[in-house]
PDB file of C-alpha atoms in Angstrom:
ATOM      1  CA  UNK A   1      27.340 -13.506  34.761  1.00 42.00           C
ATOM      2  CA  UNK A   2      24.790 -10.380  35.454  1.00 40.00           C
ATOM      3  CA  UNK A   3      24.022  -9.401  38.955  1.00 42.00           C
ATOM      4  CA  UNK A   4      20.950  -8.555  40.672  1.00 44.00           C
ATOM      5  CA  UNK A   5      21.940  -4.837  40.243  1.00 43.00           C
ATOM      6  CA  UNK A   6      23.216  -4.500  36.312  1.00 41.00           C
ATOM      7  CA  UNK A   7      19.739  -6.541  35.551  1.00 47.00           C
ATOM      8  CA  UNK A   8      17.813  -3.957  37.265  1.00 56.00           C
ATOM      9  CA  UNK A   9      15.979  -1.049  35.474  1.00 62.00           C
ATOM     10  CA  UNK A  10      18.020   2.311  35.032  1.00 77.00           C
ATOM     11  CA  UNK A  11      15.009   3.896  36.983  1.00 76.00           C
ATOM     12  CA  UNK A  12      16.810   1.275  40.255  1.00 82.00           C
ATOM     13  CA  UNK A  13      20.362   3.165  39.989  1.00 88.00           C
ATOM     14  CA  UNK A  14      20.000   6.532  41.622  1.00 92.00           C
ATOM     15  CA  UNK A  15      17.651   5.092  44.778  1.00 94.00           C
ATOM     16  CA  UNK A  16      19.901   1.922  44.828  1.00 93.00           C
ATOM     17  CA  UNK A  17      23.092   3.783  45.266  1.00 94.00           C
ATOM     18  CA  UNK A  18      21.665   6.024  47.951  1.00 95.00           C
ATOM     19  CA  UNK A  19      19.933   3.138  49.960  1.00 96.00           C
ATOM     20  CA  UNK A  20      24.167   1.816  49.593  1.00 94.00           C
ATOM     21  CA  UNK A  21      25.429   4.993  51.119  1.00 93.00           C
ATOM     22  CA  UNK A  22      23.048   4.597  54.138  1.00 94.00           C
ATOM     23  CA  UNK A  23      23.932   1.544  54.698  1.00 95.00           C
ATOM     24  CA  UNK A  24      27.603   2.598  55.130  1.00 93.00           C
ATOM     25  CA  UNK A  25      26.588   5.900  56.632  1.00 90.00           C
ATOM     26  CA  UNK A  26      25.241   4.135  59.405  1.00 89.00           C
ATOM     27  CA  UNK A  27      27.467   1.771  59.737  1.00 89.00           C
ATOM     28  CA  UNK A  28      30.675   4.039  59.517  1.00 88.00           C
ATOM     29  CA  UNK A  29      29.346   7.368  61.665  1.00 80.00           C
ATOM     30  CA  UNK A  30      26.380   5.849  63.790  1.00 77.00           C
ATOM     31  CA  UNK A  31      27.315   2.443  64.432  1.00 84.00           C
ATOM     32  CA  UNK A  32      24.038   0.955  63.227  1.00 84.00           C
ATOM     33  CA  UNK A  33      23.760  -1.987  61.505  1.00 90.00           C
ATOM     34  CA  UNK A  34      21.271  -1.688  58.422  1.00 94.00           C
ATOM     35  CA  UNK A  35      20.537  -5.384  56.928  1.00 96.00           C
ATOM     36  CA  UNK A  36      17.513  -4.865  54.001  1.00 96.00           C
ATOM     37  CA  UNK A  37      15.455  -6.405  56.261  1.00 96.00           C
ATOM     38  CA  UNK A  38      11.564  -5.070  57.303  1.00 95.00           C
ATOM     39  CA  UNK A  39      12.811  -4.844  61.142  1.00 95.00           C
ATOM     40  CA  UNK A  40      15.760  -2.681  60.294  1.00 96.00           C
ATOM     41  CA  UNK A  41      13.082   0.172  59.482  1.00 97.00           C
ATOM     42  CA  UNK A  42      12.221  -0.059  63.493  1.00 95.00           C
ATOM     43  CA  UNK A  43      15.859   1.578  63.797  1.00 94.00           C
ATOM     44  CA  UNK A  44      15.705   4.246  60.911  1.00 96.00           C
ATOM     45  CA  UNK A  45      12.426   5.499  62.377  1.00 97.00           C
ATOM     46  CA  UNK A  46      14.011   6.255  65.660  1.00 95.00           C
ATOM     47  CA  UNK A  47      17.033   7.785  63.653  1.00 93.00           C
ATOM     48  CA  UNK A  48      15.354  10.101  61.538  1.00 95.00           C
ATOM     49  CA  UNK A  49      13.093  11.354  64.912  1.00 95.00           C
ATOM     50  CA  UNK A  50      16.376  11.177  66.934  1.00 93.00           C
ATOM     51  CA  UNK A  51      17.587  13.589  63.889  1.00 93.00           C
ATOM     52  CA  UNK A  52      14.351  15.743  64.618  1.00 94.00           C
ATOM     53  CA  UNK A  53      14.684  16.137  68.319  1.00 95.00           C
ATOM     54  CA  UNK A  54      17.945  17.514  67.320  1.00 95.00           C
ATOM     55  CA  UNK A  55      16.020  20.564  65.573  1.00 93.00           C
ATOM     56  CA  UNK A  56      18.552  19.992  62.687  1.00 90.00           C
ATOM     57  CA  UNK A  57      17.144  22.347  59.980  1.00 94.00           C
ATOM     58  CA  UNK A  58      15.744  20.713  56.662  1.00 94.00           C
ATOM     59  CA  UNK A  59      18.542  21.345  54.429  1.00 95.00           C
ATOM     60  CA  UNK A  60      21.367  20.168  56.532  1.00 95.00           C
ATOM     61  CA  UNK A  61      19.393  16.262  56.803  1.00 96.00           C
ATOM     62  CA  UNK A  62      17.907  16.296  52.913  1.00 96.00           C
ATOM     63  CA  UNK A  63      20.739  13.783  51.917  1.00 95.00           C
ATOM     64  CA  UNK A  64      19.844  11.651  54.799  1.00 95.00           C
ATOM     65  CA  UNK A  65      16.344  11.830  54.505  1.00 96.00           C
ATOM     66  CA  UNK A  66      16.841  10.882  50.819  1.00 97.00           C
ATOM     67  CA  UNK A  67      19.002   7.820  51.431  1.00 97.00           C
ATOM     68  CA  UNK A  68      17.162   6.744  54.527  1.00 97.00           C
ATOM     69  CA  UNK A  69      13.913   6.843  52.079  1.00 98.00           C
ATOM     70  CA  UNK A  70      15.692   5.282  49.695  1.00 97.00           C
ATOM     71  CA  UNK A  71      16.733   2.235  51.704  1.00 98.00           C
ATOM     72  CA  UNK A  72      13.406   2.153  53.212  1.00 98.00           C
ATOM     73  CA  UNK A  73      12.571   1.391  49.255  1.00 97.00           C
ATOM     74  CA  UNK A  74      14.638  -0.921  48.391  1.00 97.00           C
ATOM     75  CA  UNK A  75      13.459  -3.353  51.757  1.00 97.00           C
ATOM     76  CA  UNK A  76      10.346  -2.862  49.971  1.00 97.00           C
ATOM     77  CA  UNK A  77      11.820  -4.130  46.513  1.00 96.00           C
ATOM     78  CA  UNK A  78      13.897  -6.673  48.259  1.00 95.00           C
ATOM     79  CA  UNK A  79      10.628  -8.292  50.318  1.00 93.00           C
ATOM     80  CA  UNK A  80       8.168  -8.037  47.865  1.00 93.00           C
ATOM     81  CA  UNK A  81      10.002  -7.989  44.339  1.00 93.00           C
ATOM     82  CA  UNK A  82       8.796  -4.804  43.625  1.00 94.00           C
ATOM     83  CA  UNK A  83      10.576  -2.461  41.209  1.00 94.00           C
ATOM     84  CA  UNK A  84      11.896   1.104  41.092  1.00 95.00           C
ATOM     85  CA  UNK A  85      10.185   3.683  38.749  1.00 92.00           C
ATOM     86  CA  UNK A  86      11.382   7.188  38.139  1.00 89.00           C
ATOM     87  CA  UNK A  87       9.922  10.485  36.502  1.00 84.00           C
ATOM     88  CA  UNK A  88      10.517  13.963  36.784  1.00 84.00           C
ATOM     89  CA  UNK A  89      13.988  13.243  39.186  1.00 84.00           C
ATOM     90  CA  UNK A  90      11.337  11.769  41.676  1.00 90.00           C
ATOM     91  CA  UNK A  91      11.295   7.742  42.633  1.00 94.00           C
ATOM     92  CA  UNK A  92       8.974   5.485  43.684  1.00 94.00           C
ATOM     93  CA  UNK A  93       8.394   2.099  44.611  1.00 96.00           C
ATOM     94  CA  UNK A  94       6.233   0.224  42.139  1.00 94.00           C
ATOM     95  CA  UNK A  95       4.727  -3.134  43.889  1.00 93.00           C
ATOM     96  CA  UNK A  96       2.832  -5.778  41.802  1.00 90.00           C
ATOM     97  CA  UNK A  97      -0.673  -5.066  42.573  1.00 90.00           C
ATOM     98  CA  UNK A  98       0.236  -1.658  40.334  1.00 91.00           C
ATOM     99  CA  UNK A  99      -0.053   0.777  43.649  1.00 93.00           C
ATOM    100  CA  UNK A 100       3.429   3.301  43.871  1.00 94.00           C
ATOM    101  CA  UNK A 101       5.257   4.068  47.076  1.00 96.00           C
ATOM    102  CA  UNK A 102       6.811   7.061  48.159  1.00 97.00           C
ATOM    103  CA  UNK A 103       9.619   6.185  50.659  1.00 98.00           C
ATOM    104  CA  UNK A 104      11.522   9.100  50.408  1.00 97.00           C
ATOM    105  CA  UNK A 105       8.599  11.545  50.477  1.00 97.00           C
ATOM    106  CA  UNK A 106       7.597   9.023  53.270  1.00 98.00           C
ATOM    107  CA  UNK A 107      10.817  10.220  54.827  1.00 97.00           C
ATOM    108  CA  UNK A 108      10.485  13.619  54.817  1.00 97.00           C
ATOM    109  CA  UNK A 109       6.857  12.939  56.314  1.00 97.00           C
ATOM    110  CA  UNK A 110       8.968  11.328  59.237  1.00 97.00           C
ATOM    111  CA  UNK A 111      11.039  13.745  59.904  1.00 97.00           C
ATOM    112  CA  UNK A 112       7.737  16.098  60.461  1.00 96.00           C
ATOM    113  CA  UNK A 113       6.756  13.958  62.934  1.00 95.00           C
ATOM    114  CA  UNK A 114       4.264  12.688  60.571  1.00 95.00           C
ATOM    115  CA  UNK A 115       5.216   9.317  58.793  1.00 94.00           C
ATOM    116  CA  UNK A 116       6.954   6.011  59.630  1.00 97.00           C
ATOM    117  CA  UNK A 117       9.211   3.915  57.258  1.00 97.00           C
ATOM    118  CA  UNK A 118       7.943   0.591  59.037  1.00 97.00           C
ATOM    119  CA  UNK A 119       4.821   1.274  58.664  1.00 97.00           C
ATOM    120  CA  UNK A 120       4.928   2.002  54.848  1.00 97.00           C
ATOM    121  CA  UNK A 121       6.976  -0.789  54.341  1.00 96.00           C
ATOM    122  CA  UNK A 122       4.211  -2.791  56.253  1.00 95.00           C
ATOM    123  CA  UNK A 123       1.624  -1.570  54.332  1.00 95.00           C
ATOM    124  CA  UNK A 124       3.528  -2.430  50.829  1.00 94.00           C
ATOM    125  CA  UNK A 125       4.402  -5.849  51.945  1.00 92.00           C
ATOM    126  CA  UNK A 126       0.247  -6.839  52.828  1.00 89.00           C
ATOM    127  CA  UNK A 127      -0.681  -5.369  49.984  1.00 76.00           C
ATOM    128  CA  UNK A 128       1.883  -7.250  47.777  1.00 73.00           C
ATOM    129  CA  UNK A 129       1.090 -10.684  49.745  1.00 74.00           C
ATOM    130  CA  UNK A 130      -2.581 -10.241  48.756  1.00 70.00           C
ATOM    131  CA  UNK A 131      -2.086 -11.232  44.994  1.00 60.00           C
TER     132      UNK A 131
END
């Protein structure tokens, strides 16, 4: 029997495993719980601009930015069966209606005071719903 995962495209495995290491990150060193789900994103926000107010330099968050991007993704793929798609090292979210999402440049736009996970993931799941 296949799971979920080994059916997935080889473009899913990088973003997949980070989203999993968030997920435990959070869990282990913050004590927050991260479920897949679209309300979940509420908490990530405030993480990534508690993580700002912090002044933590770019390069010390990257990782975390990454994985936090990468789990806002795969909420995305999880609500809306959308599917991971990869060139160039960089990942994006792929939803049916054809448009690509950037949650881990989305990330980085959040942790400029600029972006919101919630809000992308909002955005993705209306515009998937439409079809």
């Amino acid at each position: 029997m296949r799971t979920q995962q080994e059916t997935r495209p080889h473009a899913a495995a990088k973003p997949v495993r980070w989203a999993a290491d968030a997920v435990a990150t959070m869990r282990e060193g913050a004590r927050v719980r991260l479920d897949y789900s679209a309300q979940s994103l509420w908490r990530v926000d405030r993480l990534i601009e508690d993580i700002r107010r912090e002044d933590a330099p770019y390069a010390a968050v990257e990782n975390v930015l990454r994985a936090l991007g990468a789990y806002a993704g795969e909420v995305i793929v999880r609500q809306t069966g959308a599917e991971w798609w990869a060139t160039g090292g960089d990942h994006w979210v792929r939803t049916s209606d054809g448009r690509l999402w950037d949650p881990i440049a989305e990330a980085r736009r959040c942790f400029d005071g600029q972006g919101s996970l919630r809000l992308l993931c909002r955005d993705a799941t209306a515009a998937s719903a439409r079809l």
